[in-house]
Coordinates of C-alpha atoms and ligand atoms in Angstrom, one line a residue:
M890 CA -4.2 -2.5 31.1
R891 CA -3.3 -0.1 27.9
H892 CA -1.3 2.4 30.2
A893 CA 0.9 -1.0 31.2
L894 CA 1.4 -2.0 27.4
V895 CA 2.4 1.5 26.3
A896 CA 5.3 0.9 29.5
V897 CA 6.2 -2.6 27.9
V898 CA 6.4 -1.1 23.8
L899 CA 9.4 1.0 25.6
T900 CA 11.2 -1.1 27.3
A901 CA 11.1 -4.4 26.2
C902 CA 9.4 -4.3 22.7
G903 CA 11.3 -5.9 19.8
G904 CA 14.0 -7.7 21.8
T905 CA 14.7 -11.2 23.0
P906 CA 18.1 -12.6 24.9
E907 CA 20.9 -12.4 21.9
A908 CA 19.5 -9.8 19.9
P909 CA 18.1 -7.0 22.6
P910 CA 16.6 -3.7 21.5
R911 CA 18.9 -0.5 20.8
P912 CA 17.4 2.0 23.7
E913 CA 17.9 5.3 20.6
T914 CA 15.7 3.0 17.8
P915 CA 12.8 5.0 17.7
L916 CA 9.9 3.0 17.8
A917 CA 8.2 1.8 14.7
G918 CA 5.5 4.0 15.1
G919 CA 6.1 7.1 18.2
D920 CA 2.9 6.5 21.0
T921 CA 1.0 3.5 18.7
T922 CA 3.8 0.9 18.3
T923 CA 2.7 -2.3 19.3
C924 CA 4.8 -5.5 20.2
D925 CA 2.6 -8.3 18.8
Q926 CA 4.4 -10.1 16.8
T927 CA 1.8 -12.9 15.5
T928 CA -0.3 -13.2 13.2
G929 CA -2.6 -10.5 14.1
A930 CA 0.8 -7.6 14.6
F931 CA -1.7 -5.8 12.0
S932 CA -4.8 -5.5 13.9
N933 CA -4.6 -3.4 16.7
P934 CA -6.3 -0.6 18.1
A935 CA -3.6 2.4 18.8
P936 CA -2.9 2.1 22.2
N937 CA -2.0 5.8 22.5
L938 CA -6.1 5.4 22.0
N939 CA -8.9 7.5 24.8
D940 CA -11.6 5.8 25.7
Q941 CA -14.2 7.4 23.9
D942 CA -11.3 7.2 20.4
L943 CA -10.6 3.0 21.4
S944 CA -15.0 2.9 20.7
L945 CA -14.9 5.0 18.0
H946 CA -11.8 2.7 16.3
L947 CA -13.3 -0.7 17.6
A948 CA -16.5 0.4 15.5
G949 CA -14.5 1.1 12.8
D950 CA -13.4 -3.0 12.4
V951 CA -16.4 -4.2 12.3
A952 CA -17.5 -1.6 9.9
F953 CA -14.2 -2.7 8.3
D954 CA -15.4 -6.6 8.5
A955 CA -19.2 -5.7 7.6
T956 CA -20.2 -8.6 4.5
F957 CA -22.7 -6.7 2.1
V958 CA -25.4 -8.1 0.9
T959 CA -28.5 -7.5 -1.6
P960 CA -30.9 -4.7 -1.1
P961 CA -33.7 -5.1 0.0
A962 CA -31.8 -6.6 3.6
T963 CA -32.0 -4.5 6.0
V964 CA -28.1 -4.8 7.3
N965 CA -25.4 -4.2 5.2
A966 CA -27.4 -3.7 1.8
G967 CA -25.8 -2.4 -0.9
L968 CA -23.6 -4.2 -2.2
G969 CA -23.6 -4.1 -6.0
P970 CA -25.1 -4.0 -8.7
V971 CA -21.1 -5.3 -9.4
F972 CA -18.3 -5.2 -7.5
N973 CA -15.1 -7.5 -6.6
N974 CA -15.3 -8.5 -3.1
R975 CA -17.7 -7.8 -0.8
S976 CA -15.5 -6.5 2.3
C977 CA -13.0 -3.8 3.2
S978 CA -11.6 -7.4 5.4
A979 CA -11.7 -9.3 2.2
C980 CA -8.8 -8.5 0.6
H981 CA -7.3 -6.3 3.5
V982 CA -6.9 -9.4 5.5
K983 CA -6.1 -8.5 9.0
D984 CA -5.4 -5.8 7.9
G985 CA -2.1 -6.9 5.4
R986 CA -1.4 -6.8 2.3
G987 CA -3.0 -8.6 -0.2
L988 CA -1.6 -12.2 -2.3
P989 CA -3.2 -12.0 -6.1
V990 CA -4.6 -14.9 -7.2
T991 CA -3.7 -16.9 -10.3
G992 CA -5.9 -18.3 -13.2
K993 CA -10.0 -17.0 -13.5
G994 CA -11.6 -15.0 -11.4
A995 CA -8.0 -14.0 -10.3
Q996 CA -9.4 -10.4 -9.6
G997 CA -12.5 -11.1 -7.8
S998 CA -10.7 -12.6 -4.0
M999 CA -8.7 -9.6 -3.6
A1000 CA -6.3 -7.6 -6.0
L1001 CA -8.0 -5.2 -8.8
V1002 CA -7.5 -3.5 -12.2
R1003 CA -7.9 0.0 -12.5
V1004 CA -8.4 1.3 -15.7
S1005 CA -8.9 3.9 -18.0
T1006 CA -8.7 5.9 -21.7
A1007 CA -5.0 7.0 -23.6
E1008 CA -7.0 10.5 -23.5
S1009 CA -6.8 10.6 -19.4
A1010 CA -3.3 12.4 -19.5
I1011 CA -5.3 16.0 -21.2
Q1012 CA -8.0 15.7 -19.1
T1013 CA -8.4 18.1 -16.9
E1014 CA -6.8 17.3 -12.8
G1015 CA -5.3 14.6 -14.3
A1016 CA -7.5 12.3 -13.6
P1017 CA -8.0 8.4 -15.4
L1018 CA -10.9 9.4 -17.8
P1019 CA -13.7 6.1 -17.3
V1020 CA -14.0 3.9 -20.0
P1021 CA -17.7 4.0 -21.7
G1022 CA -19.4 1.4 -20.3
L1023 CA -16.5 0.7 -17.7
G1024 CA -15.4 3.6 -15.5
G1025 CA -12.4 3.0 -13.4
Q1026 CA -12.7 0.2 -12.5
L1027 CA -12.9 -3.6 -13.9
Q1028 CA -15.6 -5.3 -11.4
D1029 CA -15.7 -9.1 -11.9
H1030 CA -18.4 -9.3 -9.4
A1031 CA -22.5 -9.2 -9.3
V1032 CA -25.0 -9.6 -7.3
Y1033 CA -27.7 -12.8 -8.7
G1034 CA -28.8 -12.1 -12.4
V1035 CA -26.6 -9.3 -13.0
T1036 CA -24.0 -10.2 -15.2
P1037 CA -20.3 -9.4 -14.6
E1038 CA -18.3 -6.6 -16.4
V1039 CA -15.5 -9.0 -17.2
T1040 CA -13.6 -12.0 -16.3
V1041 CA -9.5 -11.0 -15.2
A1042 CA -6.3 -14.0 -15.8
I1043 CA -3.8 -13.6 -13.7
A1044 CA -1.0 -16.2 -15.5
W1045 CA 2.7 -15.9 -14.9
T1046 CA 6.4 -15.8 -16.8
E1047 CA 10.3 -16.9 -15.1
E1048 CA 12.6 -14.3 -15.9
P1049 CA 15.6 -16.2 -14.7
G1050 CA 18.4 -13.7 -13.8
S1051 CA 20.9 -14.2 -11.8
Y1052 CA 24.1 -13.1 -9.2
P1053 CA 27.3 -11.2 -10.7
G1054 CA 29.7 -12.1 -8.6
D1055 CA 29.1 -15.4 -7.4
G1056 CA 27.2 -16.1 -9.7
K1057 CA 23.9 -17.4 -7.8
G1058 CA 20.7 -17.6 -9.7
Y1059 CA 17.3 -16.4 -9.0
S1060 CA 13.7 -16.2 -11.0
L1061 CA 11.6 -12.8 -10.9
R1062 CA 7.6 -13.9 -12.6
R1063 CA 6.0 -10.7 -14.8
P1064 CA 1.7 -10.8 -14.9
K1065 CA 0.1 -10.7 -18.1
L1066 CA -3.7 -10.3 -17.3
T1067 CA -6.5 -11.1 -19.5
I1068 CA -9.3 -10.0 -19.6
E1069 CA -12.7 -10.8 -21.6
R1070 CA -16.0 -8.8 -21.4
A1071 CA -18.8 -10.4 -20.3
D1072 CA -20.1 -10.7 -24.0
G1073 CA -17.2 -12.6 -24.9
T1074 CA -15.2 -10.0 -26.0
P1075 CA -11.8 -8.4 -25.7
L1076 CA -11.4 -4.6 -24.1
P1077 CA -10.7 -2.0 -26.7
A1078 CA -7.5 -1.6 -27.6
D1079 CA -6.6 2.0 -25.9
V1080 CA -8.0 0.8 -22.8
L1081 CA -4.9 1.3 -20.6
T1082 CA -5.1 -1.3 -16.6
S1083 CA -3.1 -1.0 -13.5
L1084 CA -3.4 -5.0 -12.0
R1085 CA -2.7 -3.7 -8.1
I1086 CA -2.9 -5.4 -5.3
P1087 CA -4.0 -4.3 -1.6
P1088 CA -1.4 -2.6 0.2
P1089 CA -1.5 -2.6 4.3
V1090 CA -3.6 -0.2 6.3
F1091 CA -2.0 0.7 9.9
G1092 CA 0.1 3.5 10.8
L1093 CA -1.7 5.4 7.9
G1094 CA -2.9 7.7 9.9
L1095 CA 0.7 8.8 11.1
L1096 CA 1.4 9.2 7.1
E1097 CA -1.9 11.4 6.8
A1098 CA -1.3 14.4 9.5
V1099 CA 2.7 14.0 7.9
P1100 CA 2.1 17.9 6.6
E1101 CA 2.9 18.9 3.3
A1102 CA 5.4 21.7 3.6
T1103 CA 7.8 18.2 5.3
L1104 CA 6.8 15.9 1.6
L1105 CA 7.2 19.1 -0.6
A1106 CA 10.3 19.7 1.4
L1107 CA 11.9 16.0 0.5
A1108 CA 10.8 16.1 -3.7
D1109 CA 13.8 17.3 -6.0
P1110 CA 11.2 16.6 -9.6
D1111 CA 14.3 18.2 -11.3
D1112 CA 17.5 16.8 -9.8
A1113 CA 18.8 19.5 -8.1
D1114 CA 20.7 17.7 -5.9
G1115 CA 22.6 15.7 -9.0
D1116 CA 22.0 12.2 -6.7
G1117 CA 19.8 10.8 -9.6
I1118 CA 16.5 10.3 -7.6
S1119 CA 14.3 13.0 -8.4
G1120 CA 10.8 12.6 -5.4
R1121 CA 7.9 14.1 -6.3
V1122 CA 4.4 14.6 -5.3
N1123 CA 0.9 13.7 -6.7
R1124 CA -1.7 16.3 -6.5
V1125 CA -5.1 14.8 -6.3
W1126 CA -8.2 15.1 -6.7
D1127 CA -9.8 15.7 -3.0
E1128 CA -13.9 15.7 -3.3
A1129 CA -14.8 17.0 0.5
A1130 CA -13.0 19.8 -0.4
Q1131 CA -13.4 20.6 -4.5
S1132 CA -10.3 20.9 -4.8
T1133 CA -6.4 19.3 -6.0
V1134 CA -4.2 18.2 -3.4
V1135 CA -0.9 16.2 -2.9
G1136 CA -1.9 12.7 -3.1
R1137 CA -0.6 10.4 -0.5
F1138 CA -2.7 6.3 -0.2
G1139 CA -2.1 4.0 -3.6
W1140 CA 0.6 2.9 -4.8
K1141 CA 0.4 5.6 -6.6
S1142 CA 0.1 8.0 -4.4
N1143 CA -3.4 8.6 -6.6
A1144 CA -5.8 9.6 -3.1
P1145 CA -5.4 12.8 -1.2
N1146 CA -7.3 11.3 2.4
L1147 CA -8.1 8.3 3.8
V1148 CA -11.3 8.7 4.0
Q1149 CA -11.4 8.8 0.7
Q1150 CA -9.5 6.4 0.6
A1151 CA -12.4 4.1 2.1
A1152 CA -15.6 6.3 0.6
A1153 CA -13.9 5.4 -3.5
A1154 CA -13.7 1.6 -1.8
Y1155 CA -17.5 1.0 -0.7
L1156 CA -18.3 3.0 -4.1
N1157 CA -16.1 0.9 -5.8
D1158 CA -14.6 -2.4 -4.4
M1159 CA -18.2 -3.2 -3.4
G1160 CA -21.1 -0.8 -5.8
V1161 CA -21.8 0.3 -1.6
E1162 CA -23.6 4.4 -2.2
N1163 CA -21.7 6.8 0.7
P1164 CA -22.5 10.6 0.9
L1165 CA -18.6 11.3 0.2
L1166 CA -19.8 9.5 -3.1
Y1167 CA -22.7 8.6 -4.7
V1168 CA -23.9 8.4 -8.4
E1169 CA -27.7 8.2 -7.1
A1170 CA -28.8 7.7 -3.7
P1171 CA -25.8 7.2 0.1
E1172 CA -27.0 3.5 0.6
L1173 CA -24.5 3.9 3.9
D1174 CA -24.5 7.1 6.1
G1175 CA -22.0 8.9 7.2
P1176 CA -21.1 7.7 10.8
T1177 CA -20.3 4.6 9.8
L1178 CA -17.9 6.4 6.9
S1179 CA -16.2 8.0 9.7
A1180 CA -15.3 5.2 11.7
V1181 CA -14.2 2.6 9.5
S1182 CA -11.8 5.7 7.6
F1183 CA -10.3 6.0 12.4
Y1184 CA -10.0 2.5 12.2
T1185 CA -7.8 2.6 9.0
R1186 CA -6.9 6.2 10.7
T1187 CA -5.1 4.5 14.2
L1188 CA -4.1 0.5 14.0
A1189 CA -1.4 0.2 15.6
V1190 CA 2.6 0.4 13.9
P1191 CA 3.8 -3.5 14.6
A1192 CA 7.5 -2.9 16.4
R1193 CA 10.8 -3.8 14.6
R1194 CA 12.4 -7.0 15.8
D1195 CA 16.1 -8.8 16.2
V1196 CA 17.4 -4.6 16.3
G1197 CA 20.4 -6.0 17.9
D1198 CA 20.9 -8.4 15.9
P1199 CA 25.1 -7.5 14.3
R1200 CA 24.2 -8.3 10.7
V1201 CA 20.6 -6.8 10.9
M1202 CA 22.5 -3.6 11.9
R1203 CA 24.9 -4.4 9.2
G1204 CA 22.3 -4.5 6.8
E1205 CA 20.7 -1.3 7.8
V1206 CA 24.2 0.6 6.8
L1207 CA 24.1 -1.5 3.7
F1208 CA 20.2 0.6 3.6
G1209 CA 21.5 3.9 3.8
E1210 CA 25.4 3.4 1.8
I1211 CA 24.1 1.4 -2.3
G1212 CA 20.5 4.2 -1.3
C1213 CA 17.9 2.6 -0.3
A1214 CA 17.3 5.3 2.1
S1215 CA 16.8 7.9 -0.4
C1216 CA 13.4 6.6 -1.2
H1217 CA 12.7 5.1 1.4
V1218 CA 13.0 7.8 3.8
P1219 CA 13.5 6.1 7.1
E1220 CA 12.0 8.7 10.0
L1221 CA 9.6 11.4 9.3
K1222 CA 7.7 13.5 11.6
S1223 CA 3.6 14.0 12.0
G1224 CA 2.8 17.3 12.6
A1225 CA -0.7 19.1 14.1
S1226 CA -4.5 17.0 13.1
P1227 CA -7.6 16.0 14.9
F1228 CA -6.9 13.5 15.3
A1229 CA -5.1 12.6 18.5
A1230 CA -3.3 9.7 18.6
V1231 CA -1.4 10.5 15.2
T1232 CA -1.0 14.7 16.0
D1233 CA 3.2 15.5 16.5
Q1234 CA 4.6 11.8 16.4
R1235 CA 8.4 10.4 15.2
F1236 CA 8.8 7.3 13.6
Q1237 CA 10.2 5.8 11.2
P1238 CA 7.6 4.4 8.2
Y1239 CA 10.6 4.0 5.5
T1240 CA 9.0 5.7 3.2
D1241 CA 9.1 9.6 1.6
L1242 CA 4.9 9.4 -0.5
L1243 CA 6.3 10.4 -3.3
L1244 CA 6.8 9.1 -7.1
H1245 CA 9.5 8.1 -8.3
N1246 CA 10.2 6.5 -11.9
M1247 CA 11.2 2.9 -11.1
G1248 CA 11.9 1.4 -15.3
F1249 CA 9.9 -0.1 -18.1
D1250 CA 10.5 -3.0 -16.1
L1251 CA 7.4 -1.8 -13.9
A1252 CA 5.5 -0.1 -15.5
D1253 CA 2.1 0.2 -16.0
G1254 CA 1.7 2.3 -18.5
R1255 CA -1.5 4.1 -16.6
P1256 CA -0.7 7.4 -15.8
D1257 CA -2.6 8.8 -12.7
F1258 CA -3.4 12.0 -11.9
V1259 CA 0.3 13.2 -12.3
A1260 CA 1.8 9.9 -12.1
S1261 CA 3.1 8.6 -15.4
G1262 CA 3.3 5.3 -16.7
T1263 CA 6.3 4.6 -14.5
E1264 CA 6.0 6.4 -11.9
W1265 CA 5.0 4.2 -7.9
R1266 CA 4.8 6.2 -4.7
T1267 CA 8.1 4.4 -2.8
A1268 CA 6.2 1.7 -1.0
P1269 CA 6.3 2.3 3.1
L1270 CA 8.3 -0.9 4.4
W1271 CA 7.5 -0.6 7.9
G1272 CA 5.9 -4.2 8.7
V1273 CA 7.5 -5.9 5.5
G1274 CA 9.4 -8.5 7.9
L1275 CA 6.6 -9.2 9.2
A1276 CA 4.3 -9.9 6.3
A1277 CA 4.1 -13.9 5.3
R1278 CA 3.8 -14.2 8.5
V1279 CA 0.2 -12.8 8.6
L1280 CA -0.5 -14.0 5.5
V1281 CA 0.8 -16.5 3.9
G1282 CA 1.7 -15.9 -0.2
A1283 CA 1.8 -12.3 0.9
A1284 CA 3.2 -10.6 -2.3
F1285 CA 4.9 -6.8 -2.8
L1286 CA 5.4 -4.8 -4.7
H1287 CA 2.3 -3.0 -7.5
D1288 CA 1.2 -6.2 -8.7
G1289 CA 1.7 -8.4 -5.9
R1290 CA 4.5 -10.0 -9.2
A1291 CA 7.4 -10.7 -5.9
R1292 CA 7.2 -13.1 -3.9
T1293 CA 9.7 -12.6 -1.9
L1294 CA 11.8 -9.0 -0.7
E1295 CA 14.6 -9.9 -2.4
E1296 CA 12.7 -10.5 -5.9
A1297 CA 10.6 -6.8 -4.4
V1298 CA 14.2 -5.1 -4.8
L1299 CA 15.9 -7.3 -7.8
W1300 CA 12.9 -5.6 -9.8
H1301 CA 14.4 -2.0 -9.3
G1302 CA 14.8 0.3 -12.4
G1303 CA 14.3 3.7 -13.5
E1304 CA 15.5 6.3 -10.7
A1305 CA 16.9 2.8 -8.2
E1306 CA 17.7 1.1 -11.4
R1307 CA 21.7 1.7 -9.2
S1308 CA 20.8 1.5 -5.9
R1309 CA 19.7 -2.5 -7.6
D1310 CA 22.7 -3.1 -8.7
A1311 CA 25.4 -2.7 -6.3
F1312 CA 22.3 -4.6 -4.1
R1313 CA 23.8 -6.8 -7.8
G1314 CA 26.3 -6.4 -6.8
L1315 CA 26.6 -7.2 -2.9
R1316 CA 29.1 -10.4 -1.5
A1317 CA 26.5 -13.3 -0.1
G1318 CA 27.4 -12.3 3.2
D1319 CA 26.0 -8.4 2.5
R1320 CA 23.2 -9.7 0.8
A1321 CA 21.4 -11.7 3.6
A1322 CA 22.8 -9.2 5.6
L1323 CA 20.4 -6.6 4.1
L1324 CA 17.7 -8.8 3.9
A1325 CA 17.6 -9.9 7.2
F1326 CA 17.4 -6.1 8.0
L1327 CA 14.6 -5.6 5.9
E1328 CA 12.5 -9.0 8.0
S1329 CA 13.5 -6.9 11.4
L1330 CA 11.2 -4.4 9.6
Ligands
HEC1234 C1 -11.9 -5.5 -4.2 C2 -10.5 -5.5 -2.9 C3 -10.9 -4.4 -1.6 C4 -11.5 -4.3 -1.5 C5 -12.8 -4.4 -1.7 C6 -10.7 -2.7 0.2 N1 -9.6 -2.3 -1.0 FE1 -8.8 -1.4 -0.1 N2 -7.4 -1.2 -1.4 C7 -6.4 -2.3 -2.3 C8 -6.2 -2.4 -3.2 C9 -6.2 -3.2 -4.3 C10 -5.5 -0.7 -3.1 C11 -4.8 -0.2 -3.9 C12 -5.1 0.7 -4.6 C13 -4.3 2.3 -5.5 O1 -3.3 1.4 -5.7 O2 -5.0 2.8 -6.0 C14 -6.4 -0.1 -2.4 C15 -5.9 0.9 -0.8 C16 -6.3 0.7 -0.1 C17 -6.4 2.1 1.0 C18 -4.4 3.0 1.2 C19 -3.4 2.3 1.8 C20 -2.4 2.8 1.4 O3 -1.2 2.9 1.6 O4 -2.2 3.7 0.8 C21 -6.7 1.6 1.8 C22 -6.5 3.2 3.4 C23 -8.1 1.0 2.1 N3 -7.5 0.6 0.7 C24 -8.6 0.8 2.8 C25 -9.7 0.2 1.9 C26 -11.8 -0.1 2.7 C27 -12.0 1.1 4.5 C28 -12.1 -0.2 2.3 C29 -12.7 -0.9 2.9 C30 -14.1 0.5 2.4 C31 -10.7 -1.7 1.7 N4 -9.9 -0.7 1.5 C32 -12.2 -2.2 1.0 C33 -8.6 -2.8 -2.9 C34 -9.4 -3.1 -1.1
HEC1235 C1 13.7 5.1 -6.6 C2 13.5 5.2 -5.5 C3 14.2 3.9 -4.8 C4 14.8 3.2 -4.2 C5 16.1 4.3 -4.4 C6 14.9 2.4 -3.6 N1 12.9 1.7 -3.6 FE1 12.4 0.2 -2.6 N2 10.3 0.7 -3.4 C7 9.8 2.0 -4.5 C8 9.7 2.6 -4.9 C9 8.1 2.7 -5.8 C10 8.3 1.4 -4.9 C11 6.8 0.4 -5.1 C12 7.2 0.1 -6.2 C13 5.9 -1.3 -6.6 O1 5.1 -0.8 -6.6 O2 6.1 -1.0 -8.9 C14 9.5 0.6 -3.5 C15 8.6 -1.3 -2.8 C16 10.0 -1.6 -2.8 C17 9.6 -3.2 -1.5 C18 8.7 -4.0 -1.4 C19 7.5 -2.9 -0.8 C20 6.1 -3.6 -0.8 O3 5.3 -3.0 0.1 O4 5.6 -4.3 -1.8 C21 10.9 -3.4 -0.8 C22 10.7 -4.6 -0.4 C23 12.0 -2.9 -1.2 N3 11.7 -1.6 -2.1 C24 13.3 -2.5 -1.4 C25 14.3 -1.3 -1.2 C26 15.5 -2.1 -1.3 C27 16.3 -2.5 -0.2 C28 16.2 -0.6 -1.5 C29 17.3 -0.4 -1.9 C30 18.5 -1.7 -2.7 C31 15.6 0.1 -2.4 N4 13.8 -0.4 -2.1 C32 15.6 0.9 -3.4 C33 11.6 3.0 -4.7 C34 12.5 2.9 -4.0

C-alpha cells in the first residue's frame, strides 16, 4: 500500500483541476512527502520508510503521545516534580506548532519560558547560565503536594500600523509576560526570559541530515557579499559527543540534534529523567528515547498545494525578488545519514537554519550559546499554509505573536528590514500574491 501512495505523490499531489501541479516543482520533502492536506497533514509517517523503520516510527508515535504520571505508577511514571506539560503531543498538538494562550496559566498549555542569568554570555561553551532555584526554564506545573515554581501570565498590547501605498490598516500584538514566584515575589530583575511556542516537528530528519559544510557555505557572518544579510551558525553543546557542534533545532538553533532535543524536553518540559539527561537516575529507557527521536526524524512533509495557480506563481517570483529567499532558502539537500529515509534527499524547507539579527522588536535579549538577544533561526516555511487547518489559532514567530502569515512578515526587522519594507511597499495585489504563495507551502 505504501508503495502505491508514493506513485500518487509523484503524479497528482498538490494539484486541483484549476491548478495542476507543475512537474518541475520539487517535492517539499523529497521522498518523504505526503499528499495529506487534512487536519492530520503533519502526522504521517514518511512514505519511504521500510517495514522495520515504520515499526520504530510507530513505537515513537506511541511514546510521543504517552501521558506521564507521578511515580510510583509503573507505566510512564516519572512526571515532575515540576513540569510544563505531561506529553510531547500536548504541546506539539497534531505534530504542529502551538498557540500561546492569554492570561494566567498560559505557559503550561504549550508555550514555555526559558530563563538565564545575565552573565550567560561569558560562560564556558556559551550555554545559558541557569537561574539559581529555577534552572533554565520556568515550570509552572507541579505534581500533587509540590508547589509550582511560578505562575506565568501573558497579556497582549495591540500596535496599529498601515501600508504606505494604499493606507490599508493592520494591528500587531506584542506579548507582555508577568511572572510571579510561588511566594508571590517577582523574578530578580536581572533574569533574562524568552517566551517560545512549540514549532512543528515534521521533516526534521531531513534538516538534521544536511551536511554541516552546506550550512557553513550558506553562512556569511561578515556580510562579505554586501547584501545586508549575514547569517551565521549557532554552536551548541552536544551532550552525547561531549563537544561543541553546529546547532539546528529550537528557535535559536539552540539544540544540536533530535535526540538531545527530545531528551531536554523529557527532562525540562516533563521532569522525566532519561539516559542522556538526568540528575539522579533515568526514569525513561534508552529505546524509548531513540524511538521518540526517530519519530520526529521521519514524519512526512506535506506537499505544496496550488503550485500552478498564477497568483501563487507570481508570489513565488516576488518572494525571490524582495529578498525573502536570501534567508528562507528554498531548497536544501541532505547527505549521508544513518537513517535511510532521509539520506540524499532534495527538499524545500525554506530555511538556511542560520541565525539572523531580526531587530529590536523581535529581540528577547537572551543569548543562547552563540545566538545573541536579537538573533533567531530562519524559521522553516514548509507547511505554514496548513498550520491553521491543523490547529485553529496556531500562531507564528517564536512567541506566537503573529496571528497570520501577514503579521509574521510585518514583524521582520534587522537584517530582514529591507525585505519587509519591500513587502510593505508592494501593491495590494502583489501583497496578496506573496501571501498566496506562503499559503501554498
Ligand atoms: C511544554 C511544551 C512542550 C513539551 C511538553 C514538548 N515540547 Fe518540544 N518544543 C517546545 C518548544 C517551546 C520548543 C522550542 C524550544 C526552543 O526554541 O528552545 C520545542 C522544540 C522541539 C523540537 C525542535 C523543532 C525545531 O523545528 O527545531 C523538537 C524536535 C521537539 N520539541 C520535540 C519534542 C519531544 C520529542 C517532546 C517529548 C519528549 C517534546 N518536544 C515536548 C515545547 C514543548
Ligand atoms: C534576514 C533573514 C530573513 C529574511 C530576509 C526574511 N525572513 Fe522570514 N524569518 C526569518 C527569521 C529569523 C524568522 C523567525 C523569527 C522569529 O521567530 O522571531 C522568520 C520567520 C518568518 C515567518 C514565520 C514562520 C514561523 O514558523 O513562525 C514567515 C511567514 C516568514 N518569515 C516569511 C518571510 C517573508 C515572506 C519574507 C520576505 C518578505 C521573509 N520572511 C524574509 C528570517 C528572515
